[in-house]
XYZ file of C-alpha atoms in Angstrom:
229
model
C -13.738 -37.572 6.478
C -14.875 -33.990 6.595
C -12.079 -31.326 7.113
C -12.426 -29.771 10.541
C -11.813 -26.331 8.796
C -13.974 -26.876 5.673
C -16.908 -24.848 6.834
C -15.108 -22.597 9.249
C -13.791 -20.156 6.631
C -17.256 -18.753 5.928
C -17.752 -15.148 7.146
C -19.292 -14.911 10.594
C -17.958 -18.101 12.005
C -17.522 -17.778 15.755
C -17.356 -20.264 18.614
C -15.453 -18.243 21.219
C -15.942 -19.406 24.825
C -17.803 -16.981 26.977
C -14.894 -16.674 29.440
C -12.249 -16.022 26.742
C -9.699 -13.486 28.009
C -9.659 -10.156 26.253
C -12.928 -10.875 24.537
C -13.940 -7.263 24.787
C -10.844 -6.200 22.751
C -12.031 -5.400 19.219
C -9.080 -7.244 17.532
C -9.851 -10.424 19.530
C -13.570 -10.261 19.064
C -15.071 -13.485 17.721
C -17.861 -11.826 15.785
C -15.735 -9.236 14.059
C -16.130 -9.198 10.222
C -13.657 -10.917 7.975
C -10.406 -9.044 7.163
C -7.209 -10.656 5.794
C -8.061 -13.354 8.349
C -11.289 -15.271 8.369
C -13.000 -15.691 11.763
C -11.865 -19.260 11.489
C -8.255 -18.234 10.921
C -8.472 -16.055 14.080
C -9.754 -18.929 16.159
C -6.936 -21.135 14.916
C -4.132 -18.586 15.568
C -5.535 -17.704 19.035
C -5.797 -21.384 19.977
C -9.495 -21.173 20.505
C -10.139 -24.110 18.202
C -7.976 -27.243 18.753
C -9.887 -29.964 16.856
C -7.388 -29.805 14.041
C -5.441 -32.864 12.556
C -1.823 -32.261 11.618
C -2.895 -32.268 8.030
C -5.628 -29.665 8.512
C -3.251 -27.464 10.490
C -0.809 -27.539 7.549
C -3.589 -26.720 5.179
C -4.771 -23.803 7.389
C -1.307 -22.342 7.638
C -0.892 -22.529 3.845
C -4.164 -20.665 3.270
C -3.143 -17.972 5.722
C 0.203 -17.528 3.968
C -1.451 -17.272 0.529
C -4.004 -14.747 1.824
C -1.283 -12.698 3.368
C 0.745 -12.679 0.119
C -2.261 -11.627 -1.768
C -3.169 -8.898 0.828
C 0.348 -7.393 0.267
C -0.274 -7.241 -3.484
C -3.678 -5.673 -2.930
C -2.076 -2.646 -1.353
C -0.706 -1.591 -4.710
C -4.334 -1.469 -5.962
C -5.545 0.261 -2.727
C -2.875 2.898 -2.821
C -3.285 3.677 -6.555
C -7.114 3.270 -7.020
C -9.024 3.537 -3.685
C -10.672 6.921 -3.456
C -9.256 9.290 -0.896
C -12.653 9.597 0.948
C -12.650 5.848 1.389
C -9.168 5.740 2.761
C -9.863 8.669 5.221
C -13.025 6.880 6.435
C -10.993 3.759 7.184
C -8.514 5.742 9.294
C -11.079 7.645 11.191
C -12.504 5.163 13.727
C -14.902 6.193 16.416
C -13.444 7.105 19.751
C -14.436 3.841 21.322
C -12.294 1.828 18.961
C -9.497 4.321 18.347
C -7.042 2.540 20.700
C -7.660 -0.812 19.091
C -6.972 0.656 15.553
C -3.905 2.439 16.843
C -2.539 -0.764 18.160
C -3.477 -2.552 14.972
C -1.502 -0.001 12.864
C 1.487 -0.237 15.211
C 1.387 -4.050 15.104
C 1.144 -3.985 11.322
C 4.383 -1.963 11.093
C 5.973 -4.273 13.623
C 4.901 -7.321 11.509
C 6.340 -5.750 8.406
C 9.593 -4.853 10.073
C 9.879 -8.337 11.480
C 8.919 -10.046 8.376
C 11.177 -8.150 6.098
C 14.396 -8.814 8.046
C 16.730 -10.568 5.564
C 14.430 -9.391 2.693
C 16.441 -8.464 -0.441
C 15.255 -4.745 -0.080
C 15.844 -3.319 3.454
C 12.802 -2.229 5.362
C 14.353 1.218 5.879
C 14.551 1.728 2.023
C 10.962 0.551 1.542
C 9.709 2.813 4.309
C 11.401 5.818 2.852
C 10.209 5.090 -0.621
C 6.622 4.596 0.609
C 6.624 7.846 2.595
C 7.947 9.654 -0.476
C 5.242 8.204 -2.730
C 2.612 9.233 -0.213
C 4.030 12.771 -0.112
C 3.980 12.893 -3.941
C 0.421 11.686 -3.952
C -0.589 14.509 -1.501
C 1.293 17.090 -3.622
C 0.057 15.518 -6.976
C 3.637 15.952 -8.128
C 6.706 13.744 -8.480
C 8.825 16.816 -7.670
C 7.746 16.524 -3.971
C 10.690 14.879 -2.294
C 11.354 14.398 1.306
C 14.023 12.867 3.473
C 12.973 9.964 5.743
C 15.235 9.196 8.671
C 14.775 5.709 10.240
C 17.316 4.190 12.583
C 17.101 1.354 15.042
C 19.347 2.283 17.947
C 19.313 -0.213 20.849
C 19.011 1.277 24.334
C 22.064 0.346 26.290
C 23.239 0.765 29.847
C 22.564 4.183 31.327
C 24.122 5.919 34.275
C 21.273 6.104 36.737
C 23.096 8.522 39.052
C 23.809 10.846 36.070
C 20.068 10.830 35.174
C 18.928 11.504 38.616
C 21.438 14.415 38.892
C 20.055 15.953 35.746
C 16.485 15.561 37.044
C 17.397 17.134 40.408
C 19.092 20.126 38.758
C 16.260 20.628 36.313
C 18.575 19.926 33.286
C 15.741 18.197 31.408
C 17.126 19.290 28.024
C 20.287 17.444 28.678
C 18.454 14.087 28.931
C 18.797 11.946 25.842
C 15.911 10.012 24.389
C 17.852 6.781 25.371
C 18.133 7.935 28.975
C 14.387 8.792 29.119
C 13.144 5.583 27.734
C 15.426 3.436 29.896
C 14.784 5.438 33.010
C 10.985 5.340 32.619
C 11.163 1.572 32.093
C 13.315 1.106 35.137
C 10.964 3.331 37.156
C 7.919 1.521 35.995
C 9.474 -1.841 37.019
C 10.605 -0.626 40.447
C 8.685 -1.989 43.430
C 8.739 1.439 45.053
C 6.954 3.047 42.072
C 3.229 3.821 42.627
C 1.511 4.540 39.402
C -1.747 5.639 41.050
C 0.049 8.220 43.240
C 2.132 9.536 40.350
C -0.865 9.859 38.105
C -2.843 11.911 40.658
C 0.133 14.149 41.360
C 1.037 14.811 37.746
C -2.489 15.471 36.805
C -2.544 18.185 39.536
C 0.575 19.710 38.194
C -0.392 19.512 34.575
C -2.647 22.614 34.561
C 0.136 24.768 35.933
C 2.635 23.232 33.408
C 0.369 23.902 30.442
C -0.069 27.495 31.565
C 3.679 27.965 31.543
C 3.918 26.338 28.134
C 1.170 28.768 26.783
C 2.845 31.734 28.362
C 6.100 30.829 26.770
C 4.374 30.515 23.334
C 2.797 33.938 23.732
C 6.044 35.509 24.706
C 7.714 33.979 21.682
C 4.969 35.330 19.358
C 5.194 38.863 20.798
C 8.996 38.701 20.392
C 8.713 37.655 16.763
C 6.277 40.515 16.150
C 8.617 42.973 17.749
C 11.532 41.768 15.622
C 9.443 42.084 12.475
C 8.323 45.592 13.286
């Protein structure tokens, strides 16, 4: 009996239904070139192909896991031996696909954070070490050392009245990051919130806001020059 997945791992395998949701998203495109995942792997994980036996599903998952482990090991080679111009080209997508690549980078970090929970070396330590190694590469010196702060602080209950009072009084600097994130989330989920109306109004105000920001920057520069005279 021929394995349902035997020929599917070849580059270029497709088979996505024409009405597949999100087909225009680059990450979900059926005809995208092979990466860590083959086109067949993507079809399998996205549930687009269902003609697998339990045995072939197990084989497919095993192949994906092995490929992921080897991809992780490949990053040691990429970091140490890929030319800078090649790396820079990879991280300079065209404007049309910039959002998809940004999401991919974000999801890659999320995957690593989730996957290394319970790992013998904490994610925080690996992140700090990695950033330091990148900084040393940029400086071409092991004496380049930086401090990397990474904390996961859950957003808890906020005092909505207190946040509204701060907004009413213009005390924007008194708002904490936690209050801002929670308040924006609550606002977005409110039935009374009209994103279209807010977008139009804020766009109209943005020009005046930027003018005030630029004016403040100019005053600051003039003041620095006066102090240095």
